[in-house]
Amino acid sequence: MSSCKEILQRHRADFHRVVPFDPGRDKLYPFDFTGNNTALSPDEIADTERLAAYITSTLKAHQARYGIGGYGEHRTLYARSKHFDQGEEPRRLHLGIDIWGPAGTKVMAPLDGFVHSFAFNNNDSDYGATLILTHHLEGEAFHTLYGHLSLNSIKNLYEHQRVSKGEVIAEFGMRFENGNWPPHLHFQLIKDMQDWKGDYPGVCRFSERQQWLANCPDPDLILQMQA
């Protein structure tokens, strides 16, 4: 039986762009939110306005349309909120890819599917408005999660609502609705939702990374935005 990764690789040519992006024209800037990024101080990380200013100025300096990165990244960024510090070991390992860009940026479905669930996860540094879709390829189901959206993105939705490939399904939210973050999209692949609805961890403990990464393959299999 083919793995989810193998199935996605076979269908690389079938996916629609998740955000407006022309690889021949648009530049991307690879953000590093680990301890290796000495240009970003703990104070800037903790202050959303200062973090947003850092992101905006960095994109402008590099003439980049979006900032991108973060899959499997062990991030100091999450020290900004107690949301990631429950238990003896804090959660710091990122399970999705972040695309940093302006609020209102359109988000599109990469292929046909239906609404699995949605929610407003309104904790500090949480997802804020969140949408999860279910898709099928070669008889196998998998899910795509979209976090840090606008509240309008989850308005008038219902579970099992059909979604078409290329359909605009959401937009990047502002800080009051996206979990108090600079505008960006958290995009994540999930094989098994494990009874979660409207939410699914996007950050895990480093010691548990193997099991979480196994259930959440590299989102760039669909995005195809990184070399």
mmCIF file of C-alpha atoms in Angstrom:
data_model
loop_
_atom_site.group_PDB
_atom_site.id
_atom_site.type_symbol
_atom_site.label_atom_id
_atom_site.label_comp_id
_atom_site.label_asym_id
_atom_site.label_seq_id
_atom_site.Cartn_x
_atom_site.Cartn_y
_atom_site.Cartn_z
ATOM 1 C CA MET A 1 0.000 0.000 0.000
ATOM 2 C CA SER A 2 1.309 3.451 -0.910
ATOM 3 C CA SER A 3 2.116 5.907 1.843
ATOM 4 C CA CYS A 4 0.448 9.321 1.992
ATOM 5 C CA LYS A 5 3.756 10.897 0.943
ATOM 6 C CA GLU A 6 4.056 8.629 -2.098
ATOM 7 C CA ILE A 7 0.480 9.382 -3.170
ATOM 8 C CA LEU A 8 1.019 13.144 -2.849
ATOM 9 C CA GLN A 9 4.265 12.923 -4.804
ATOM 10 C CA ARG A 10 2.477 11.142 -7.655
ATOM 11 C CA HIS A 11 -0.094 13.947 -7.824
ATOM 12 C CA ARG A 12 2.285 16.912 -7.643
ATOM 13 C CA ALA A 13 1.026 18.246 -10.964
ATOM 14 C CA ASP A 14 -2.600 18.170 -9.787
ATOM 15 C CA PHE A 15 -2.495 20.674 -6.922
ATOM 16 C CA HIS A 16 -3.698 24.250 -7.174
ATOM 17 C CA ARG A 17 -1.707 27.026 -5.515
ATOM 18 C CA VAL A 18 -2.803 27.560 -1.901
ATOM 19 C CA VAL A 19 -1.882 31.267 -2.068
ATOM 20 C CA PRO A 20 -1.394 33.531 -5.117
ATOM 21 C CA PHE A 21 2.193 32.861 -6.163
ATOM 22 C CA ASP A 22 4.133 33.007 -9.428
ATOM 23 C CA PRO A 23 7.426 31.095 -8.977
ATOM 24 C CA GLY A 24 8.876 32.802 -12.034
ATOM 25 C CA ARG A 25 8.322 36.284 -10.612
ATOM 26 C CA ASP A 26 7.638 36.233 -6.875
ATOM 27 C CA LYS A 27 10.427 35.966 -4.331
ATOM 28 C CA LEU A 28 10.187 34.106 -1.049
ATOM 29 C CA TYR A 29 12.209 34.795 2.068
ATOM 30 C CA PRO A 30 13.041 31.759 4.262
ATOM 31 C CA PHE A 31 12.444 32.849 7.859
ATOM 32 C CA ASP A 32 14.374 31.153 10.662
ATOM 33 C CA PHE A 33 12.612 31.278 14.029
ATOM 34 C CA THR A 34 15.063 29.044 15.881
ATOM 35 C CA GLY A 35 17.702 30.172 18.348
ATOM 36 C CA ASN A 36 20.072 30.609 15.384
ATOM 37 C CA ASN A 37 18.310 33.842 14.384
ATOM 38 C CA THR A 38 20.257 36.409 16.413
ATOM 39 C CA ALA A 39 18.591 39.309 14.565
ATOM 40 C CA LEU A 40 15.368 38.664 16.481
ATOM 41 C CA SER A 41 15.443 39.359 20.215
ATOM 42 C CA PRO A 42 13.200 37.694 22.835
ATOM 43 C CA ASP A 43 11.537 41.075 23.405
ATOM 44 C CA GLU A 44 10.655 41.366 19.706
ATOM 45 C CA ILE A 45 9.291 37.819 19.691
ATOM 46 C CA ALA A 46 7.038 38.575 22.671
ATOM 47 C CA ASP A 47 5.658 41.829 21.194
ATOM 48 C CA THR A 48 3.339 41.193 18.229
ATOM 49 C CA GLU A 49 3.758 44.702 16.803
ATOM 50 C CA ARG A 50 7.550 44.477 16.938
ATOM 51 C CA LEU A 51 7.506 40.952 15.483
ATOM 52 C CA ALA A 52 5.233 42.183 12.665
ATOM 53 C CA ALA A 53 7.588 45.102 11.995
ATOM 54 C CA TYR A 54 10.540 42.694 11.806
ATOM 55 C CA ILE A 55 8.703 40.455 9.334
ATOM 56 C CA THR A 56 7.483 43.343 7.177
ATOM 57 C CA SER A 57 10.865 45.078 7.040
ATOM 58 C CA THR A 58 12.674 41.827 6.253
ATOM 59 C CA LEU A 59 10.325 41.032 3.370
ATOM 60 C CA LYS A 60 10.690 44.566 2.029
ATOM 61 C CA ALA A 61 14.496 44.479 2.281
ATOM 62 C CA HIS A 62 14.616 41.242 0.291
ATOM 63 C CA GLN A 63 11.835 42.270 -2.131
ATOM 64 C CA ALA A 64 9.962 39.107 -1.180
ATOM 65 C CA ARG A 65 6.228 38.624 -1.620
ATOM 66 C CA TYR A 66 6.037 36.137 1.243
ATOM 67 C CA GLY A 67 8.102 34.777 4.073
ATOM 68 C CA ILE A 68 8.042 31.002 4.349
ATOM 69 C CA GLY A 69 9.299 28.121 6.392
ATOM 70 C CA GLY A 70 8.975 26.276 9.606
ATOM 71 C CA TYR A 71 8.221 22.566 8.943
ATOM 72 C CA GLY A 72 10.031 20.499 11.544
ATOM 73 C CA GLU A 73 11.641 23.651 12.930
ATOM 74 C CA HIS A 74 12.469 23.703 16.662
ATOM 75 C CA ARG A 75 11.396 27.265 17.414
ATOM 76 C CA THR A 76 12.276 29.640 20.208
ATOM 77 C CA LEU A 77 9.351 31.676 18.845
ATOM 78 C CA TYR A 78 6.843 29.797 21.010
ATOM 79 C CA ALA A 79 8.382 31.026 24.244
ATOM 80 C CA ARG A 80 6.165 34.083 23.613
ATOM 81 C CA SER A 81 3.079 32.388 25.073
ATOM 82 C CA LYS A 82 2.146 30.048 27.921
ATOM 83 C CA HIS A 83 -0.137 28.339 25.384
ATOM 84 C CA PHE A 84 2.850 26.166 24.420
ATOM 85 C CA ASP A 85 4.196 25.521 27.928
ATOM 86 C CA GLN A 86 1.764 23.019 29.457
ATOM 87 C CA GLY A 87 3.472 20.070 31.157
ATOM 88 C CA GLU A 88 7.110 19.450 31.986
ATOM 89 C CA GLU A 89 8.361 19.848 28.410
ATOM 90 C CA PRO A 90 7.235 22.881 26.365
ATOM 91 C CA ARG A 91 5.994 22.478 22.804
ATOM 92 C CA ARG A 92 8.424 24.038 20.333
ATOM 93 C CA LEU A 93 8.560 21.819 17.189
ATOM 94 C CA HIS A 94 6.473 23.191 14.316
ATOM 95 C CA LEU A 95 4.365 20.708 12.313
ATOM 96 C CA GLY A 96 3.255 22.947 9.436
ATOM 97 C CA ILE A 97 4.587 25.569 7.058
ATOM 98 C CA ASP A 98 3.954 29.256 7.704
ATOM 99 C CA ILE A 99 3.436 31.697 4.842
ATOM 100 C CA TRP A 100 3.902 35.275 6.090
ATOM 101 C CA GLY A 101 2.160 37.998 4.099
ATOM 102 C CA PRO A 102 -0.480 40.738 4.238
ATOM 103 C CA ALA A 103 -3.819 40.337 6.018
ATOM 104 C CA GLY A 104 -6.499 39.623 3.441
ATOM 105 C CA THR A 105 -4.245 37.405 1.279
ATOM 106 C CA LYS A 106 -6.475 34.847 -0.442
ATOM 107 C CA VAL A 107 -6.242 31.157 0.440
ATOM 108 C CA MET A 108 -7.362 28.557 -2.110
ATOM 109 C CA ALA A 109 -8.187 24.867 -1.945
ATOM 110 C CA PRO A 110 -5.379 22.757 -3.453
ATOM 111 C CA LEU A 111 -7.858 20.149 -4.699
ATOM 112 C CA ASP A 112 -11.468 19.060 -4.329
ATOM 113 C CA GLY A 113 -12.651 18.163 -0.858
ATOM 114 C CA PHE A 114 -15.135 19.008 1.863
ATOM 115 C CA VAL A 115 -15.192 20.876 5.152
ATOM 116 C CA HIS A 116 -14.146 18.537 7.942
ATOM 117 C CA SER A 117 -14.531 21.137 10.704
ATOM 118 C CA PHE A 118 -13.775 24.716 11.718
ATOM 119 C CA ALA A 119 -13.479 26.771 14.914
ATOM 120 C CA PHE A 120 -12.359 30.033 16.451
ATOM 121 C CA ASN A 121 -9.444 28.950 18.662
ATOM 122 C CA ASN A 122 -9.227 32.239 20.499
ATOM 123 C CA ASN A 123 -6.290 31.732 22.870
ATOM 124 C CA ASP A 124 -3.196 33.927 22.816
ATOM 125 C CA SER A 125 -0.826 32.614 20.101
ATOM 126 C CA ASP A 126 -3.335 29.898 19.106
ATOM 127 C CA TYR A 127 -4.711 29.498 15.557
ATOM 128 C CA GLY A 128 -7.556 31.982 15.877
ATOM 129 C CA ALA A 129 -9.993 31.233 13.039
ATOM 130 C CA THR A 130 -9.244 27.719 11.764
ATOM 131 C CA LEU A 131 -10.502 25.593 8.863
ATOM 132 C CA ILE A 132 -9.845 21.906 8.196
ATOM 133 C CA LEU A 133 -10.650 20.213 4.873
ATOM 134 C CA THR A 134 -10.776 16.527 3.970
ATOM 135 C CA HIS A 135 -9.517 15.253 0.599
ATOM 136 C CA HIS A 136 -9.257 11.870 -1.123
ATOM 137 C CA LEU A 137 -6.597 10.628 -3.526
ATOM 138 C CA GLU A 138 -6.333 7.039 -4.758
ATOM 139 C CA GLY A 139 -8.937 6.032 -2.191
ATOM 140 C CA GLU A 140 -6.937 7.454 0.733
ATOM 141 C CA ALA A 141 -8.229 10.298 2.905
ATOM 142 C CA PHE A 142 -6.067 13.073 4.332
ATOM 143 C CA HIS A 143 -6.671 16.556 5.700
ATOM 144 C CA THR A 144 -5.384 20.099 5.225
ATOM 145 C CA LEU A 145 -5.465 22.602 8.085
ATOM 146 C CA TYR A 146 -5.527 26.381 7.606
ATOM 147 C CA GLY A 147 -4.790 28.464 10.705
ATOM 148 C CA HIS A 148 -4.654 32.199 11.547
ATOM 149 C CA LEU A 149 -7.528 33.088 9.207
ATOM 150 C CA SER A 150 -10.048 35.912 9.277
ATOM 151 C CA LEU A 151 -13.322 35.312 11.094
ATOM 152 C CA ASN A 152 -15.117 35.896 7.790
ATOM 153 C CA SER A 153 -13.335 32.796 6.470
ATOM 154 C CA ILE A 154 -15.346 30.511 8.773
ATOM 155 C CA LYS A 155 -18.629 32.387 8.523
ATOM 156 C CA ASN A 156 -21.576 30.513 6.969
ATOM 157 C CA LEU A 157 -19.652 27.235 6.737
ATOM 158 C CA TYR A 158 -21.042 23.811 7.596
ATOM 159 C CA GLU A 159 -19.423 20.409 7.975
ATOM 160 C CA HIS A 160 -19.291 18.298 4.782
ATOM 161 C CA GLN A 161 -19.734 21.416 2.625
ATOM 162 C CA ARG A 162 -18.158 20.700 -0.763
ATOM 163 C CA VAL A 163 -15.060 22.639 -1.794
ATOM 164 C CA SER A 164 -13.650 22.763 -5.336
ATOM 165 C CA LYS A 165 -10.016 22.820 -6.379
ATOM 166 C CA GLY A 166 -8.884 26.446 -6.753
ATOM 167 C CA GLU A 167 -11.857 27.850 -4.852
ATOM 168 C CA VAL A 168 -11.075 30.759 -2.530
ATOM 169 C CA ILE A 169 -11.792 29.289 0.892
ATOM 170 C CA ALA A 170 -10.253 31.805 3.289
ATOM 171 C CA GLU A 171 -7.966 34.795 3.810
ATOM 172 C CA PHE A 172 -5.141 35.680 6.176
ATOM 173 C CA GLY A 173 -6.556 37.188 9.367
ATOM 174 C CA MET A 174 -5.577 40.216 11.418
ATOM 175 C CA ARG A 175 -4.168 39.865 14.916
ATOM 176 C CA PHE A 176 -7.505 40.274 16.739
ATOM 177 C CA GLU A 177 -8.878 37.201 14.950
ATOM 178 C CA ASN A 178 -5.784 35.096 14.156
ATOM 179 C CA GLY A 179 -4.454 34.321 17.635
ATOM 180 C CA ASN A 180 -2.556 37.605 18.088
ATOM 181 C CA TRP A 181 0.074 36.962 15.394
ATOM 182 C CA PRO A 182 1.464 39.009 12.527
ATOM 183 C CA PRO A 183 -0.633 38.009 9.463
ATOM 184 C CA HIS A 184 0.265 34.611 8.045
ATOM 185 C CA LEU A 185 -1.149 31.225 7.095
ATOM 186 C CA HIS A 186 -0.286 28.072 9.010
ATOM 187 C CA PHE A 187 -0.741 25.233 6.495
ATOM 188 C CA GLN A 188 -0.528 21.655 7.724
ATOM 189 C CA LEU A 189 -1.109 18.161 6.327
ATOM 190 C CA ILE A 190 -2.686 15.585 8.639
ATOM 191 C CA LYS A 191 -3.207 11.910 7.835
ATOM 192 C CA ASP A 192 -5.343 10.959 10.857
ATOM 193 C CA MET A 193 -7.380 13.601 12.695
ATOM 194 C CA GLN A 194 -7.597 11.343 15.776
ATOM 195 C CA ASP A 195 -11.069 12.640 16.754
ATOM 196 C CA TRP A 196 -9.972 16.300 16.743
ATOM 197 C CA LYS A 197 -12.448 18.809 15.297
ATOM 198 C CA GLY A 198 -11.812 22.456 14.437
ATOM 199 C CA ASP A 199 -8.323 22.145 15.861
ATOM 200 C CA TYR A 200 -5.236 19.939 15.723
ATOM 201 C CA PRO A 201 -1.822 20.542 17.315
ATOM 202 C CA GLY A 202 0.490 22.535 15.065
ATOM 203 C CA VAL A 203 3.367 22.422 17.541
ATOM 204 C CA CYS A 204 4.613 19.392 19.479
ATOM 205 C CA ARG A 205 7.181 18.479 22.122
ATOM 206 C CA PHE A 206 10.640 17.790 20.691
ATOM 207 C CA SER A 207 10.764 14.391 22.405
ATOM 208 C CA GLU A 208 7.535 13.367 20.624
ATOM 209 C CA ARG A 209 8.508 14.714 17.200
ATOM 210 C CA GLN A 210 8.778 11.338 15.469
ATOM 211 C CA GLN A 211 5.138 10.321 15.977
ATOM 212 C CA TRP A 212 3.754 13.797 15.199
ATOM 213 C CA LEU A 213 5.828 14.301 12.048
ATOM 214 C CA ALA A 214 4.807 10.822 10.854
ATOM 215 C CA ASN A 215 1.134 11.898 11.017
ATOM 216 C CA CYS A 216 1.843 15.339 9.543
ATOM 217 C CA PRO A 217 3.874 15.014 6.306
ATOM 218 C CA ASP A 218 5.786 17.933 4.791
ATOM 219 C CA PRO A 219 3.164 20.454 3.543
ATOM 220 C CA ASP A 220 5.465 21.426 0.692
ATOM 221 C CA LEU A 221 4.385 18.197 -1.007
ATOM 222 C CA ILE A 222 1.293 20.272 -1.862
ATOM 223 C CA LEU A 223 2.569 23.863 -1.656
ATOM 224 C CA GLN A 224 5.650 23.297 -3.843
ATOM 225 C CA MET A 225 7.030 26.677 -2.767
ATOM 226 C CA GLN A 226 10.371 25.537 -1.360
ATOM 227 C CA ALA A 227 13.328 24.172 -3.280
#
